[in-house]
GROMACS .gro file of C-alpha atoms in nm:
model
  173
    1UNK     CA    1  -5.706   4.633   2.647
    2UNK     CA    2  -5.339   4.710   2.605
    3UNK     CA    3  -5.067   4.497   2.450
    4UNK     CA    4  -4.709   4.484   2.329
    5UNK     CA    5  -4.486   4.227   2.161
    6UNK     CA    6  -4.147   4.168   2.325
    7UNK     CA    7  -3.823   4.097   2.133
    8UNK     CA    8  -3.884   3.721   2.162
    9UNK     CA    9  -4.219   3.760   1.983
   10UNK     CA   10  -4.433   3.704   2.294
   11UNK     CA   11  -4.745   3.922   2.312
   12UNK     CA   12  -4.824   4.065   2.655
   13UNK     CA   13  -5.176   4.185   2.742
   14UNK     CA   14  -5.332   4.385   3.023
   15UNK     CA   15  -5.667   4.548   3.083
   16UNK     CA   16  -5.519   4.834   3.288
   17UNK     CA   17  -5.334   5.134   3.152
   18UNK     CA   18  -4.962   5.095   3.214
   19UNK     CA   19  -4.684   5.340   3.281
   20UNK     CA   20  -4.474   5.110   3.065
   21UNK     CA   21  -4.470   5.288   2.728
   22UNK     CA   22  -4.439   4.959   2.538
   23UNK     CA   23  -4.808   4.886   2.604
   24UNK     CA   24  -5.036   5.036   2.339
   25UNK     CA   25  -5.416   5.033   2.328
   26UNK     CA   26  -5.561   4.759   2.111
   27UNK     CA   27  -5.796   4.900   1.851
   28UNK     CA   28  -6.105   4.695   1.755
   29UNK     CA   29  -5.949   4.582   1.426
   30UNK     CA   30  -5.651   4.445   1.621
   31UNK     CA   31  -5.861   4.201   1.823
   32UNK     CA   32  -5.784   3.837   1.805
   33UNK     CA   33  -6.038   3.643   1.607
   34UNK     CA   34  -6.126   3.281   1.548
   35UNK     CA   35  -5.906   3.085   1.308
   36UNK     CA   36  -5.992   3.154   0.944
   37UNK     CA   37  -6.159   2.818   0.883
   38UNK     CA   38  -6.416   2.885   1.157
   39UNK     CA   39  -6.502   3.231   1.022
   40UNK     CA   40  -6.552   3.124   0.664
   41UNK     CA   41  -6.894   3.011   0.551
   42UNK     CA   42  -6.736   2.711   0.376
   43UNK     CA   43  -6.654   2.552   0.712
   44UNK     CA   44  -7.009   2.412   0.739
   45UNK     CA   45  -7.114   2.446   0.374
   46UNK     CA   46  -7.003   2.095   0.286
   47UNK     CA   47  -7.151   1.919   0.591
   48UNK     CA   48  -7.449   1.776   0.395
   49UNK     CA   49  -7.218   1.637   0.123
   50UNK     CA   50  -6.984   1.500   0.387
   51UNK     CA   51  -7.270   1.339   0.577
   52UNK     CA   52  -7.409   1.170   0.264
   53UNK     CA   53  -7.073   1.038   0.143
   54UNK     CA   54  -6.974   0.923   0.491
   55UNK     CA   55  -7.303   0.737   0.540
   56UNK     CA   56  -7.268   0.572   0.199
   57UNK     CA   57  -6.916   0.447   0.278
   58UNK     CA   58  -6.961   0.378   0.650
   59UNK     CA   59  -6.696   0.632   0.749
   60UNK     CA   60  -6.747   0.878   1.036
   61UNK     CA   61  -6.841   1.216   0.887
   62UNK     CA   62  -6.612   1.394   1.133
   63UNK     CA   63  -6.321   1.197   0.985
   64UNK     CA   64  -6.409   1.301   0.630
   65UNK     CA   65  -6.437   1.663   0.742
   66UNK     CA   66  -6.100   1.633   0.919
   67UNK     CA   67  -5.935   1.506   0.600
   68UNK     CA   68  -6.086   1.796   0.404
   69UNK     CA   69  -5.962   2.046   0.664
   70UNK     CA   70  -5.610   1.906   0.651
   71UNK     CA   71  -5.600   1.858   0.275
   72UNK     CA   72  -5.758   2.176   0.137
   73UNK     CA   73  -5.885   2.392   0.426
   74UNK     CA   74  -6.230   2.364   0.263
   75UNK     CA   75  -6.112   2.515  -0.069
   76UNK     CA   76  -6.278   2.321  -0.352
   77UNK     CA   77  -6.041   2.481  -0.605
   78UNK     CA   78  -5.723   2.381  -0.421
   79UNK     CA   79  -5.439   2.228  -0.623
   80UNK     CA   80  -5.127   2.097  -0.449
   81UNK     CA   81  -4.773   2.129  -0.580
   82UNK     CA   82  -4.793   1.756  -0.662
   83UNK     CA   83  -5.116   1.796  -0.861
   84UNK     CA   84  -5.375   1.679  -0.607
   85UNK     CA   85  -5.708   1.851  -0.664
   86UNK     CA   86  -6.020   1.968  -0.486
   87UNK     CA   87  -6.151   1.939  -0.132
   88UNK     CA   88  -6.002   1.598  -0.056
   89UNK     CA   89  -5.695   1.658  -0.276
   90UNK     CA   90  -5.738   1.365  -0.510
   91UNK     CA   91  -5.449   1.282  -0.741
   92UNK     CA   92  -5.571   1.258  -1.103
   93UNK     CA   93  -5.520   0.879  -1.121
   94UNK     CA   94  -5.703   0.829  -0.791
   95UNK     CA   95  -5.989   1.050  -0.910
   96UNK     CA   96  -6.028   0.835  -1.223
   97UNK     CA   97  -6.005   0.517  -1.015
   98UNK     CA   98  -6.283   0.647  -0.787
   99UNK     CA   99  -6.507   0.753  -1.078
  100UNK     CA  100  -6.459   1.127  -1.027
  101UNK     CA  101  -6.500   1.311  -1.359
  102UNK     CA  102  -6.453   1.661  -1.213
  103UNK     CA  103  -6.236   1.673  -0.899
  104UNK     CA  104  -6.322   2.041  -0.848
  105UNK     CA  105  -6.693   1.963  -0.815
  106UNK     CA  106  -6.742   1.926  -0.438
  107UNK     CA  107  -6.997   1.642  -0.439
  108UNK     CA  108  -6.790   1.427  -0.675
  109UNK     CA  109  -6.466   1.500  -0.491
  110UNK     CA  110  -6.611   1.422  -0.149
  111UNK     CA  111  -6.773   1.100  -0.274
  112UNK     CA  112  -6.453   0.986  -0.445
  113UNK     CA  113  -6.226   1.091  -0.159
  114UNK     CA  114  -6.447   0.923   0.099
  115UNK     CA  115  -6.456   0.604  -0.107
  116UNK     CA  116  -6.076   0.610  -0.134
  117UNK     CA  117  -6.044   0.676   0.240
  118UNK     CA  118  -6.275   0.377   0.306
  119UNK     CA  119  -6.054   0.159   0.087
  120UNK     CA  120  -5.745   0.262   0.284
  121UNK     CA  121  -5.921   0.190   0.615
  122UNK     CA  122  -6.026  -0.153   0.485
  123UNK     CA  123  -5.678  -0.227   0.352
  124UNK     CA  124  -5.488  -0.135   0.670
  125UNK     CA  125  -5.745  -0.186   0.946
  126UNK     CA  126  -5.576   0.095   1.137
  127UNK     CA  127  -5.673   0.461   1.116
  128UNK     CA  128  -5.320   0.599   1.147
  129UNK     CA  129  -5.186   0.381   0.867
  130UNK     CA  130  -5.495   0.449   0.654
  131UNK     CA  131  -5.442   0.824   0.688
  132UNK     CA  132  -5.072   0.787   0.612
  133UNK     CA  133  -5.163   0.592   0.297
  134UNK     CA  134  -5.415   0.861   0.200
  135UNK     CA  135  -5.138   1.120   0.230
  136UNK     CA  136  -4.820   0.945   0.115
  137UNK     CA  137  -4.968   0.659  -0.085
  138UNK     CA  138  -5.017   0.295   0.007
  139UNK     CA  139  -4.681   0.196  -0.142
  140UNK     CA  140  -4.503   0.408   0.121
  141UNK     CA  141  -4.703   0.253   0.407
  142UNK     CA  142  -4.629  -0.093   0.266
  143UNK     CA  143  -4.259  -0.015   0.223
  144UNK     CA  144  -4.219   0.103   0.583
  145UNK     CA  145  -4.469  -0.137   0.738
  146UNK     CA  146  -4.659   0.153   0.896
  147UNK     CA  147  -4.661   0.531   0.899
  148UNK     CA  148  -4.359   0.639   0.692
  149UNK     CA  149  -4.082   0.831   0.868
  150UNK     CA  150  -4.160   1.151   0.678
  151UNK     CA  151  -4.231   1.455   0.896
  152UNK     CA  152  -4.496   1.575   0.648
  153UNK     CA  153  -4.689   1.248   0.671
  154UNK     CA  154  -4.649   1.216   1.048
  155UNK     CA  155  -4.770   1.575   1.094
  156UNK     CA  156  -5.059   1.508   0.856
  157UNK     CA  157  -5.179   1.205   1.054
  158UNK     CA  158  -5.158   1.401   1.381
  159UNK     CA  159  -5.341   1.700   1.229
  160UNK     CA  160  -5.624   1.489   1.086
  161UNK     CA  161  -5.670   1.305   1.416
  162UNK     CA  162  -5.680   1.637   1.603
  163UNK     CA  163  -5.943   1.775   1.363
  164UNK     CA  164  -6.135   1.447   1.385
  165UNK     CA  165  -6.173   1.481   1.761
  166UNK     CA  166  -6.268   1.848   1.723
  167UNK     CA  167  -6.536   1.791   1.458
  168UNK     CA  168  -6.732   1.515   1.631
  169UNK     CA  169  -6.985   1.771   1.757
  170UNK     CA  170  -7.055   1.898   1.406
  171UNK     CA  171  -7.235   1.575   1.320
  172UNK     CA  172  -7.382   1.474   1.658
  173UNK     CA  173  -7.759   1.469   1.625
   0.00000   0.00000   0.00000
């Protein structure tokens, strides 16, 4: 394989040697690989915890996994700039409210986060608004009567829903 990147940042590939000197052979270490989350062992490591918490709360496990992917990229030690902690990025007050003593302990975090997600689904009866409340807080969803007009929250809802569709197969048995 041969490739080059043009001035606009577009990568061009070919499998035939070119007379065009911009094309250079791709060395094995230059190969494209799967996104990081699919290569890391943590991607499936939490599936049993997710399945248990989801079953306990009556939430689809693929949805819980999607929230974890969007919130922490499966990093149980993640801390946001706003202070949210662990896999499901629980704010300290929310963690206490959900009975989570150690938000960095995956089982506690997933149980507490899934319980909180269930409460948002019950409160709003609409997945988009529930996810927006999980991200921006229920007061923002209440204030705007739906998904707040914040690009971060709108992108978050879209990202979680995309992951949700993608992860359905991880729990199909």
